[in-house]
Amino acid sequence: MTRRTLVASDLDRTLIYSAPALALTVPDAEAPRLLCVEVYQSKPLSYVTETAAGLLAELAEAETATFVPVTTRTREQYRRVRLPGPPPRYAICANGGHLLVDGEPDRDWRAGVASRLAAECAPLDEVRAHLRAVADPAWLLKERVAEELFAYLVVERELLPDGWLAELSVWAEARGWTVSLQGRKVYAVPKPLTKSAAVREVARRTGADTVLAAGDSLLDADLLLAADRAWRPGHGELADTQWRAGQVEALAVRGVGAGEEILRRFLAAVG
C-alpha cells in the first residue's frame, strides 16, 4: 500500500521572501537568481530563488505527497501568491480559519470554526475594543482585522512600553485568546484558531500517513508540534526565542536560502 505524505508549510519568511527578508550575504554578482511570486499594487513583493522554484514544482507534482500552503494571510492576500507548479488542491488561510479546496472556501469548515470560537472565546469586538483602548498613538501605526476572525496592531516595536505585551497576554488568556509579537505586528488570535487543526482535517481527507511541516513564527509553533517531522529556519521569532521541540529540526540557514533548504528536506523526506 502506497504511503501518502502531507507537506504543510508556512509561506512568508519560510518559503517566500520580501526584499527586506532575503538576507543575502554574498556579493551581488554571486547572488542567486530570484523569481517573483507575488505582485502587490503593480510592484513585485515576494520572491523565491530559481532553485527553490524548481524544488517547489517538483514537490507539488510528487505522486505520493500533497503540498498544502498554510498561512496567516487572508484569502485575498494568499491569492496574490503564484507558486511554481500546479495550484495546490488545498490551502489554509487566516491561521486555520479558512480551508480552501480548489481555490474555494469550504463552508462546512468555516461554520465549524465559527461555532468553536463562539463557544470558547470572547467576541472579536470585545478584543478589538480593548486593543484600541490600551494602544498608544505614539507607537500605534495601524489596527486591522483579518477575515473577521482575529485582530492585529502594526506598531513601532522599539517604542512598546516594558510589560505592555505581558499585561495584554494575561488579559487575552482569560478570554480564550493568545497574543504574540511578530516583527511589527501584535497579533490577538482566538485559541481554537490554529493552523494545526486545519492541517489535521486535510490529513484526514487525503488519508495522509505522515505530516511534514515548516514555519518560522510563533503562530507556526502548533503546526510544527503537530507534525511527524518539521523544520524551522535560522531566522524568525522561533529562532529568536531558541524555540525547540523533539521532532523539529532547527536549521542554521537564514533568509531566502532557508526556503531552498526546507524544500530539499521536504523532498528527501517524501522520497
PDB file of C-alpha atoms in Angstrom:
ATOM      1  CA  MET A   1       0.000   0.000   0.000  1.00  0.00           C
ATOM      2  CA  THR A   2       1.403   3.391  -1.015  1.00  0.00           C
ATOM      3  CA  ARG A   3       2.065   5.726   1.885  1.00  0.00           C
ATOM      4  CA  ARG A   4       0.930   9.318   1.492  1.00  0.00           C
ATOM      5  CA  THR A   5       2.627  12.368   2.973  1.00  0.00           C
ATOM      6  CA  LEU A   6       1.085  15.741   3.718  1.00  0.00           C
ATOM      7  CA  VAL A   7       3.573  18.604   3.389  1.00  0.00           C
ATOM      8  CA  ALA A   8       2.241  21.667   5.219  1.00  0.00           C
ATOM      9  CA  SER A   9       4.317  24.827   5.035  1.00  0.00           C
ATOM     10  CA  ASP A  10       4.020  28.407   6.129  1.00  0.00           C
ATOM     11  CA  LEU A  11       4.675  30.893   3.329  1.00  0.00           C
ATOM     12  CA  ASP A  12       6.117  34.260   4.397  1.00  0.00           C
ATOM     13  CA  ARG A  13       9.733  34.020   5.546  1.00  0.00           C
ATOM     14  CA  THR A  14       9.545  30.243   5.274  1.00  0.00           C
ATOM     15  CA  LEU A  15       9.112  29.575   1.553  1.00  0.00           C
ATOM     16  CA  ILE A  16       8.642  33.078   0.097  1.00  0.00           C
ATOM     17  CA  TYR A  17      10.508  36.265   0.979  1.00  0.00           C
ATOM     18  CA  SER A  18      10.054  40.002   0.581  1.00  0.00           C
ATOM     19  CA  ALA A  19      13.104  42.032  -0.456  1.00  0.00           C
ATOM     20  CA  PRO A  20      13.963  43.095   3.140  1.00  0.00           C
ATOM     21  CA  ALA A  21      13.764  39.454   4.290  1.00  0.00           C
ATOM     22  CA  LEU A  22      16.056  37.954   1.618  1.00  0.00           C
ATOM     23  CA  ALA A  23      19.121  38.216   3.888  1.00  0.00           C
ATOM     24  CA  LEU A  24      21.561  37.822   1.000  1.00  0.00           C
ATOM     25  CA  THR A  25      25.140  37.706   2.299  1.00  0.00           C
ATOM     26  CA  VAL A  26      27.087  37.112  -0.918  1.00  0.00           C
ATOM     27  CA  PRO A  27      28.367  39.763  -3.355  1.00  0.00           C
ATOM     28  CA  ASP A  28      25.763  40.973  -5.820  1.00  0.00           C
ATOM     29  CA  ALA A  29      27.457  39.184  -8.725  1.00  0.00           C
ATOM     30  CA  GLU A  30      27.138  35.882  -6.844  1.00  0.00           C
ATOM     31  CA  ALA A  31      23.566  36.333  -5.588  1.00  0.00           C
ATOM     32  CA  PRO A  32      21.056  33.651  -6.612  1.00  0.00           C
ATOM     33  CA  ARG A  33      18.625  34.406  -9.399  1.00  0.00           C
ATOM     34  CA  LEU A  34      15.223  35.254  -7.993  1.00  0.00           C
ATOM     35  CA  LEU A  35      11.707  34.543  -9.237  1.00  0.00           C
ATOM     36  CA  CYS A  36       8.907  36.921  -8.251  1.00  0.00           C
ATOM     37  CA  VAL A  37       5.899  35.001  -6.910  1.00  0.00           C
ATOM     38  CA  GLU A  38       3.762  37.915  -5.693  1.00  0.00           C
ATOM     39  CA  VAL A  39       2.835  41.322  -7.096  1.00  0.00           C
ATOM     40  CA  TYR A  40       1.054  43.925  -4.974  1.00  0.00           C
ATOM     41  CA  GLN A  41      -0.146  47.295  -6.267  1.00  0.00           C
ATOM     42  CA  SER A  42       1.700  46.622  -9.531  1.00  0.00           C
ATOM     43  CA  LYS A  43       5.028  46.097  -7.746  1.00  0.00           C
ATOM     44  CA  PRO A  44       6.964  42.885  -7.052  1.00  0.00           C
ATOM     45  CA  LEU A  45       6.625  41.891  -3.405  1.00  0.00           C
ATOM     46  CA  SER A  46       7.707  38.296  -2.704  1.00  0.00           C
ATOM     47  CA  TYR A  47      10.375  36.039  -4.171  1.00  0.00           C
ATOM     48  CA  VAL A  48      11.872  32.568  -4.207  1.00  0.00           C
ATOM     49  CA  THR A  49      15.200  31.575  -5.717  1.00  0.00           C
ATOM     50  CA  GLU A  50      15.058  29.876  -9.095  1.00  0.00           C
ATOM     51  CA  THR A  51      16.422  26.758  -7.427  1.00  0.00           C
ATOM     52  CA  ALA A  52      13.629  26.862  -4.845  1.00  0.00           C
ATOM     53  CA  ALA A  53      11.096  27.324  -7.635  1.00  0.00           C
ATOM     54  CA  GLY A  54      12.244  24.094  -9.262  1.00  0.00           C
ATOM     55  CA  LEU A  55      12.171  22.227  -5.961  1.00  0.00           C
ATOM     56  CA  LEU A  56       8.690  23.536  -5.174  1.00  0.00           C
ATOM     57  CA  ALA A  57       7.365  22.481  -8.567  1.00  0.00           C
ATOM     58  CA  GLU A  58       8.869  19.017  -8.029  1.00  0.00           C
ATOM     59  CA  LEU A  59       7.229  18.768  -4.626  1.00  0.00           C
ATOM     60  CA  ALA A  60       3.849  19.918  -5.949  1.00  0.00           C
ATOM     61  CA  GLU A  61       3.973  17.232  -8.635  1.00  0.00           C
ATOM     62  CA  ALA A  62       5.088  14.388  -6.347  1.00  0.00           C
ATOM     63  CA  GLU A  63       2.659  11.463  -6.651  1.00  0.00           C
ATOM     64  CA  THR A  64       2.923  10.384  -3.014  1.00  0.00           C
ATOM     65  CA  ALA A  65       2.708  13.845  -1.415  1.00  0.00           C
ATOM     66  CA  THR A  66       0.114  16.573  -1.009  1.00  0.00           C
ATOM     67  CA  PHE A  67       1.606  20.061  -0.670  1.00  0.00           C
ATOM     68  CA  VAL A  68      -0.517  22.490   1.362  1.00  0.00           C
ATOM     69  CA  PRO A  69       0.330  26.193   1.870  1.00  0.00           C
ATOM     70  CA  VAL A  70      -0.579  27.166   5.449  1.00  0.00           C
ATOM     71  CA  THR A  71      -0.645  30.884   6.153  1.00  0.00           C
ATOM     72  CA  THR A  72      -1.913  33.611   8.456  1.00  0.00           C
ATOM     73  CA  ARG A  73      -2.660  35.632   5.328  1.00  0.00           C
ATOM     74  CA  THR A  74      -6.244  36.393   4.401  1.00  0.00           C
ATOM     75  CA  ARG A  75      -7.703  34.695   1.354  1.00  0.00           C
ATOM     76  CA  GLU A  76      -7.211  37.869  -0.682  1.00  0.00           C
ATOM     77  CA  GLN A  77      -3.560  38.117   0.336  1.00  0.00           C
ATOM     78  CA  TYR A  78      -2.968  34.439  -0.367  1.00  0.00           C
ATOM     79  CA  ARG A  79      -4.462  34.661  -3.846  1.00  0.00           C
ATOM     80  CA  ARG A  80      -1.807  37.196  -4.839  1.00  0.00           C
ATOM     81  CA  VAL A  81       0.837  34.491  -4.495  1.00  0.00           C
ATOM     82  CA  ARG A  82       1.645  32.465  -7.630  1.00  0.00           C
ATOM     83  CA  LEU A  83       3.723  29.492  -6.573  1.00  0.00           C
ATOM     84  CA  PRO A  84       5.599  27.385  -9.146  1.00  0.00           C
ATOM     85  CA  GLY A  85       3.988  24.118 -10.148  1.00  0.00           C
ATOM     86  CA  PRO A  86       0.326  23.152 -10.310  1.00  0.00           C
ATOM     87  CA  PRO A  87      -2.058  25.043  -7.982  1.00  0.00           C
ATOM     88  CA  PRO A  88      -2.368  23.269  -4.623  1.00  0.00           C
ATOM     89  CA  ARG A  89      -5.630  21.342  -4.187  1.00  0.00           C
ATOM     90  CA  TYR A  90      -5.801  22.515  -0.561  1.00  0.00           C
ATOM     91  CA  ALA A  91      -4.680  25.740   1.089  1.00  0.00           C
ATOM     92  CA  ILE A  92      -5.169  27.031   4.630  1.00  0.00           C
ATOM     93  CA  CYS A  93      -5.630  30.772   5.226  1.00  0.00           C
ATOM     94  CA  ALA A  94      -6.322  33.088   8.173  1.00  0.00           C
ATOM     95  CA  ASN A  95      -4.358  30.897  10.579  1.00  0.00           C
ATOM     96  CA  GLY A  96      -6.720  27.988  10.021  1.00  0.00           C
ATOM     97  CA  GLY A  97      -9.923  29.996   9.740  1.00  0.00           C
ATOM     98  CA  HIS A  98     -10.413  29.139   6.074  1.00  0.00           C
ATOM     99  CA  LEU A  99      -9.778  25.874   4.271  1.00  0.00           C
ATOM    100  CA  LEU A 100      -9.650  26.343   0.506  1.00  0.00           C
ATOM    101  CA  VAL A 101     -10.429  23.400  -1.764  1.00  0.00           C
ATOM    102  CA  ASP A 102      -9.519  24.037  -5.409  1.00  0.00           C
ATOM    103  CA  GLY A 103      -9.414  27.724  -4.523  1.00  0.00           C
ATOM    104  CA  GLU A 104     -12.877  27.891  -2.953  1.00  0.00           C
ATOM    105  CA  PRO A 105     -13.650  28.181   0.783  1.00  0.00           C
ATOM    106  CA  ASP A 106     -15.029  25.059   2.433  1.00  0.00           C
ATOM    107  CA  ARG A 107     -18.268  26.260   4.047  1.00  0.00           C
ATOM    108  CA  ASP A 108     -18.542  23.370   6.479  1.00  0.00           C
ATOM    109  CA  TRP A 109     -15.051  24.031   7.818  1.00  0.00           C
ATOM    110  CA  ARG A 110     -15.757  27.740   8.239  1.00  0.00           C
ATOM    111  CA  ALA A 111     -19.049  27.010  10.028  1.00  0.00           C
ATOM    112  CA  GLY A 112     -17.256  24.666  12.407  1.00  0.00           C
ATOM    113  CA  VAL A 113     -14.630  27.301  13.167  1.00  0.00           C
ATOM    114  CA  ALA A 114     -17.315  29.907  13.865  1.00  0.00           C
ATOM    115  CA  SER A 115     -19.072  27.520  16.241  1.00  0.00           C
ATOM    116  CA  ARG A 116     -15.904  26.788  18.219  1.00  0.00           C
ATOM    117  CA  LEU A 117     -14.966  30.461  18.517  1.00  0.00           C
ATOM    118  CA  ALA A 118     -18.432  31.426  19.715  1.00  0.00           C
ATOM    119  CA  ALA A 119     -18.394  28.703  22.359  1.00  0.00           C
ATOM    120  CA  GLU A 120     -14.855  29.117  23.652  1.00  0.00           C
ATOM    121  CA  CYS A 121     -13.716  32.722  23.195  1.00  0.00           C
ATOM    122  CA  ALA A 122     -14.650  36.300  23.953  1.00  0.00           C
ATOM    123  CA  PRO A 123     -16.094  38.105  20.898  1.00  0.00           C
ATOM    124  CA  LEU A 124     -13.781  39.760  18.393  1.00  0.00           C
ATOM    125  CA  ASP A 125     -15.404  43.147  19.004  1.00  0.00           C
ATOM    126  CA  GLU A 126     -14.508  42.992  22.704  1.00  0.00           C
ATOM    127  CA  VAL A 127     -10.889  42.208  21.899  1.00  0.00           C
ATOM    128  CA  ARG A 128     -10.652  44.944  19.274  1.00  0.00           C
ATOM    129  CA  ALA A 129     -12.077  47.494  21.679  1.00  0.00           C
ATOM    130  CA  HIS A 130      -9.504  46.523  24.307  1.00  0.00           C
ATOM    131  CA  LEU A 131      -6.645  46.686  21.819  1.00  0.00           C
ATOM    132  CA  ARG A 132      -7.652  50.217  20.816  1.00  0.00           C
ATOM    133  CA  ALA A 133      -8.035  51.248  24.445  1.00  0.00           C
ATOM    134  CA  VAL A 134      -4.562  50.098  25.520  1.00  0.00           C
ATOM    135  CA  ALA A 135      -2.693  51.184  22.384  1.00  0.00           C
ATOM    136  CA  ASP A 136      -0.829  54.480  22.404  1.00  0.00           C
ATOM    137  CA  PRO A 137      -0.954  56.641  19.248  1.00  0.00           C
ATOM    138  CA  ALA A 138       2.730  57.369  19.891  1.00  0.00           C
ATOM    139  CA  TRP A 139       3.620  53.877  18.665  1.00  0.00           C
ATOM    140  CA  LEU A 140       0.447  52.530  17.019  1.00  0.00           C
ATOM    141  CA  LEU A 141       0.604  52.664  13.218  1.00  0.00           C
ATOM    142  CA  LYS A 142      -2.457  50.613  12.199  1.00  0.00           C
ATOM    143  CA  GLU A 143      -5.222  48.468  13.677  1.00  0.00           C
ATOM    144  CA  ARG A 144      -6.572  45.712  11.456  1.00  0.00           C
ATOM    145  CA  VAL A 145      -8.984  42.770  11.432  1.00  0.00           C
ATOM    146  CA  ALA A 146      -8.357  39.660   9.329  1.00  0.00           C
ATOM    147  CA  GLU A 147     -11.387  37.853   7.877  1.00  0.00           C
ATOM    148  CA  GLU A 148     -13.484  38.820  10.936  1.00  0.00           C
ATOM    149  CA  LEU A 149     -11.527  36.148  12.799  1.00  0.00           C
ATOM    150  CA  PHE A 150      -8.609  37.833  14.554  1.00  0.00           C
ATOM    151  CA  ALA A 151      -7.077  41.263  15.056  1.00  0.00           C
ATOM    152  CA  TYR A 152      -3.612  42.748  14.917  1.00  0.00           C
ATOM    153  CA  LEU A 153      -1.818  46.019  15.530  1.00  0.00           C
ATOM    154  CA  VAL A 154       1.051  47.359  13.446  1.00  0.00           C
ATOM    155  CA  VAL A 155       3.378  49.100  15.880  1.00  0.00           C
ATOM    156  CA  GLU A 156       6.713  50.806  16.296  1.00  0.00           C
ATOM    157  CA  ARG A 157       8.160  47.840  18.114  1.00  0.00           C
ATOM    158  CA  GLU A 158      11.025  49.653  19.823  1.00  0.00           C
ATOM    159  CA  LEU A 159       8.566  52.085  21.437  1.00  0.00           C
ATOM    160  CA  LEU A 160       6.369  49.446  23.117  1.00  0.00           C
ATOM    161  CA  PRO A 161       6.395  50.013  26.902  1.00  0.00           C
ATOM    162  CA  ASP A 162       8.021  47.389  29.107  1.00  0.00           C
ATOM    163  CA  GLY A 163       5.418  44.966  30.372  1.00  0.00           C
ATOM    164  CA  TRP A 164       2.706  46.075  27.945  1.00  0.00           C
ATOM    165  CA  LEU A 165       2.718  42.845  25.940  1.00  0.00           C
ATOM    166  CA  ALA A 166       2.739  40.701  29.087  1.00  0.00           C
ATOM    167  CA  GLU A 167      -0.257  42.567  30.518  1.00  0.00           C
ATOM    168  CA  LEU A 168      -2.146  42.214  27.247  1.00  0.00           C
ATOM    169  CA  SER A 169      -1.346  38.497  27.144  1.00  0.00           C
ATOM    170  CA  VAL A 170      -2.780  37.960  30.634  1.00  0.00           C
ATOM    171  CA  TRP A 171      -5.951  39.856  29.699  1.00  0.00           C
ATOM    172  CA  ALA A 172      -6.349  37.836  26.482  1.00  0.00           C
ATOM    173  CA  GLU A 173      -5.610  34.485  28.130  1.00  0.00           C
ATOM    174  CA  ALA A 174      -8.576  34.885  30.461  1.00  0.00           C
ATOM    175  CA  ARG A 175     -10.826  35.365  27.439  1.00  0.00           C
ATOM    176  CA  GLY A 176      -9.635  32.451  25.340  1.00  0.00           C
ATOM    177  CA  TRP A 177      -7.246  34.438  23.142  1.00  0.00           C
ATOM    178  CA  THR A 178      -3.478  34.414  22.626  1.00  0.00           C
ATOM    179  CA  VAL A 179      -1.168  37.355  21.942  1.00  0.00           C
ATOM    180  CA  SER A 180       2.134  37.305  20.063  1.00  0.00           C
ATOM    181  CA  LEU A 181       4.563  39.910  18.759  1.00  0.00           C
ATOM    182  CA  GLN A 182       5.961  39.139  15.323  1.00  0.00           C
ATOM    183  CA  GLY A 183       8.046  41.777  13.627  1.00  0.00           C
ATOM    184  CA  ARG A 184       5.994  44.967  13.828  1.00  0.00           C
ATOM    185  CA  LYS A 185       2.678  43.180  14.369  1.00  0.00           C
ATOM    186  CA  VAL A 186       0.945  42.368  17.640  1.00  0.00           C
ATOM    187  CA  TYR A 187      -1.485  39.531  16.925  1.00  0.00           C
ATOM    188  CA  ALA A 188      -4.534  38.690  19.026  1.00  0.00           C
ATOM    189  CA  VAL A 189      -5.814  35.278  17.919  1.00  0.00           C
ATOM    190  CA  PRO A 190      -8.530  33.023  19.409  1.00  0.00           C
ATOM    191  CA  LYS A 191      -7.014  29.894  20.935  1.00  0.00           C
ATOM    192  CA  PRO A 192      -9.069  27.446  18.829  1.00  0.00           C
ATOM    193  CA  LEU A 193      -7.953  29.187  15.624  1.00  0.00           C
ATOM    194  CA  THR A 194      -4.854  27.160  14.745  1.00  0.00           C
ATOM    195  CA  LYS A 195      -3.025  26.020  11.674  1.00  0.00           C
ATOM    196  CA  SER A 196      -2.661  22.534  13.121  1.00  0.00           C
ATOM    197  CA  ALA A 197      -6.422  21.949  13.368  1.00  0.00           C
ATOM    198  CA  ALA A 198      -6.906  22.695   9.685  1.00  0.00           C
ATOM    199  CA  VAL A 199      -3.901  20.552   8.742  1.00  0.00           C
ATOM    200  CA  ARG A 200      -5.347  17.615  10.665  1.00  0.00           C
ATOM    201  CA  GLU A 201      -8.555  17.993   8.635  1.00  0.00           C
ATOM    202  CA  VAL A 202      -6.635  17.948   5.348  1.00  0.00           C
ATOM    203  CA  ALA A 203      -4.663  14.914   6.537  1.00  0.00           C
ATOM    204  CA  ARG A 204      -7.965  13.155   7.262  1.00  0.00           C
ATOM    205  CA  ARG A 205      -9.364  13.996   3.836  1.00  0.00           C
ATOM    206  CA  THR A 206      -6.240  12.910   1.960  1.00  0.00           C
ATOM    207  CA  GLY A 207      -5.530   9.827   4.049  1.00  0.00           C
ATOM    208  CA  ALA A 208      -2.018  11.039   4.823  1.00  0.00           C
ATOM    209  CA  ASP A 209       0.124   8.722   6.946  1.00  0.00           C
ATOM    210  CA  THR A 210       2.802  11.307   7.673  1.00  0.00           C
ATOM    211  CA  VAL A 211       2.757  15.087   8.124  1.00  0.00           C
ATOM    212  CA  LEU A 212       5.799  17.248   7.396  1.00  0.00           C
ATOM    213  CA  ALA A 213       5.786  20.945   8.283  1.00  0.00           C
ATOM    214  CA  ALA A 214       7.858  24.124   8.295  1.00  0.00           C
ATOM    215  CA  GLY A 215       7.429  27.595   9.742  1.00  0.00           C
ATOM    216  CA  ASP A 216       9.310  30.483  11.296  1.00  0.00           C
ATOM    217  CA  SER A 217       6.871  32.354  13.545  1.00  0.00           C
ATOM    218  CA  LEU A 218       5.214  31.882  16.909  1.00  0.00           C
ATOM    219  CA  LEU A 219       1.912  31.248  15.123  1.00  0.00           C
ATOM    220  CA  ASP A 220       3.587  28.255  13.439  1.00  0.00           C
ATOM    221  CA  ALA A 221       4.553  26.520  16.688  1.00  0.00           C
ATOM    222  CA  ASP A 222       1.361  24.456  16.943  1.00  0.00           C
ATOM    223  CA  LEU A 223       1.753  23.404  13.296  1.00  0.00           C
ATOM    224  CA  LEU A 224       5.307  22.167  13.877  1.00  0.00           C
ATOM    225  CA  LEU A 225       4.330  20.346  17.059  1.00  0.00           C
ATOM    226  CA  ALA A 226       1.503  18.539  15.266  1.00  0.00           C
ATOM    227  CA  ALA A 227       3.811  17.237  12.507  1.00  0.00           C
ATOM    228  CA  ASP A 228       5.747  13.981  12.456  1.00  0.00           C
ATOM    229  CA  ARG A 229       8.816  15.892  11.250  1.00  0.00           C
ATOM    230  CA  ALA A 230       9.290  19.636  10.943  1.00  0.00           C
ATOM    231  CA  TRP A 231      11.853  22.320  10.236  1.00  0.00           C
ATOM    232  CA  ARG A 232      12.311  25.946  11.190  1.00  0.00           C
ATOM    233  CA  PRO A 233      14.748  28.385   9.553  1.00  0.00           C
ATOM    234  CA  GLY A 234      17.565  30.181  11.347  1.00  0.00           C
ATOM    235  CA  HIS A 235      15.561  33.410  11.410  1.00  0.00           C
ATOM    236  CA  GLY A 236      12.158  34.423  12.758  1.00  0.00           C
ATOM    237  CA  GLU A 237      10.535  34.531  16.169  1.00  0.00           C
ATOM    238  CA  LEU A 238      11.006  30.807  16.830  1.00  0.00           C
ATOM    239  CA  ALA A 239      14.728  31.126  16.168  1.00  0.00           C
ATOM    240  CA  ASP A 240      14.987  34.373  18.141  1.00  0.00           C
ATOM    241  CA  THR A 241      13.467  32.684  21.199  1.00  0.00           C
ATOM    242  CA  GLN A 242      15.504  29.492  20.611  1.00  0.00           C
ATOM    243  CA  TRP A 243      12.252  27.528  20.491  1.00  0.00           C
ATOM    244  CA  ARG A 244      12.793  23.797  20.080  1.00  0.00           C
ATOM    245  CA  ALA A 245      10.838  20.558  20.060  1.00  0.00           C
ATOM    246  CA  GLY A 246      11.857  16.949  19.621  1.00  0.00           C
ATOM    247  CA  GLN A 247      10.581  16.453  16.074  1.00  0.00           C
ATOM    248  CA  VAL A 248      11.560  19.952  14.895  1.00  0.00           C
ATOM    249  CA  GLU A 249      14.965  20.481  13.290  1.00  0.00           C
ATOM    250  CA  ALA A 250      16.381  23.969  13.737  1.00  0.00           C
ATOM    251  CA  LEU A 251      18.209  24.953  10.567  1.00  0.00           C
ATOM    252  CA  ALA A 252      21.122  27.382  10.610  1.00  0.00           C
ATOM    253  CA  VAL A 253      20.337  28.853   7.190  1.00  0.00           C
ATOM    254  CA  ARG A 254      18.733  32.296   7.210  1.00  0.00           C
ATOM    255  CA  GLY A 255      16.827  34.284   4.597  1.00  0.00           C
ATOM    256  CA  VAL A 256      15.776  33.106   1.169  1.00  0.00           C
ATOM    257  CA  GLY A 257      18.377  30.325   1.243  1.00  0.00           C
ATOM    258  CA  ALA A 258      16.400  28.733   4.068  1.00  0.00           C
ATOM    259  CA  GLY A 259      13.461  28.316   1.702  1.00  0.00           C
ATOM    260  CA  GLU A 260      15.655  26.227  -0.581  1.00  0.00           C
ATOM    261  CA  GLU A 261      16.935  24.111   2.298  1.00  0.00           C
ATOM    262  CA  ILE A 262      13.444  23.458   3.671  1.00  0.00           C
ATOM    263  CA  LEU A 263      12.248  22.300   0.256  1.00  0.00           C
ATOM    264  CA  ARG A 264      15.247  19.967  -0.038  1.00  0.00           C
ATOM    265  CA  ARG A 265      14.356  18.468   3.353  1.00  0.00           C
ATOM    266  CA  PHE A 266      10.725  18.048   2.302  1.00  0.00           C
ATOM    267  CA  LEU A 267      11.672  16.247  -0.913  1.00  0.00           C
ATOM    268  CA  ALA A 268      14.184  13.993   0.819  1.00  0.00           C
ATOM    269  CA  ALA A 269      11.565  13.016   3.407  1.00  0.00           C
ATOM    270  CA  VAL A 270       8.902  12.375   0.771  1.00  0.00           C
ATOM    271  CA  GLY A 271      11.336  10.085  -1.052  1.00  0.00           C
TER     272      GLY A 271
END
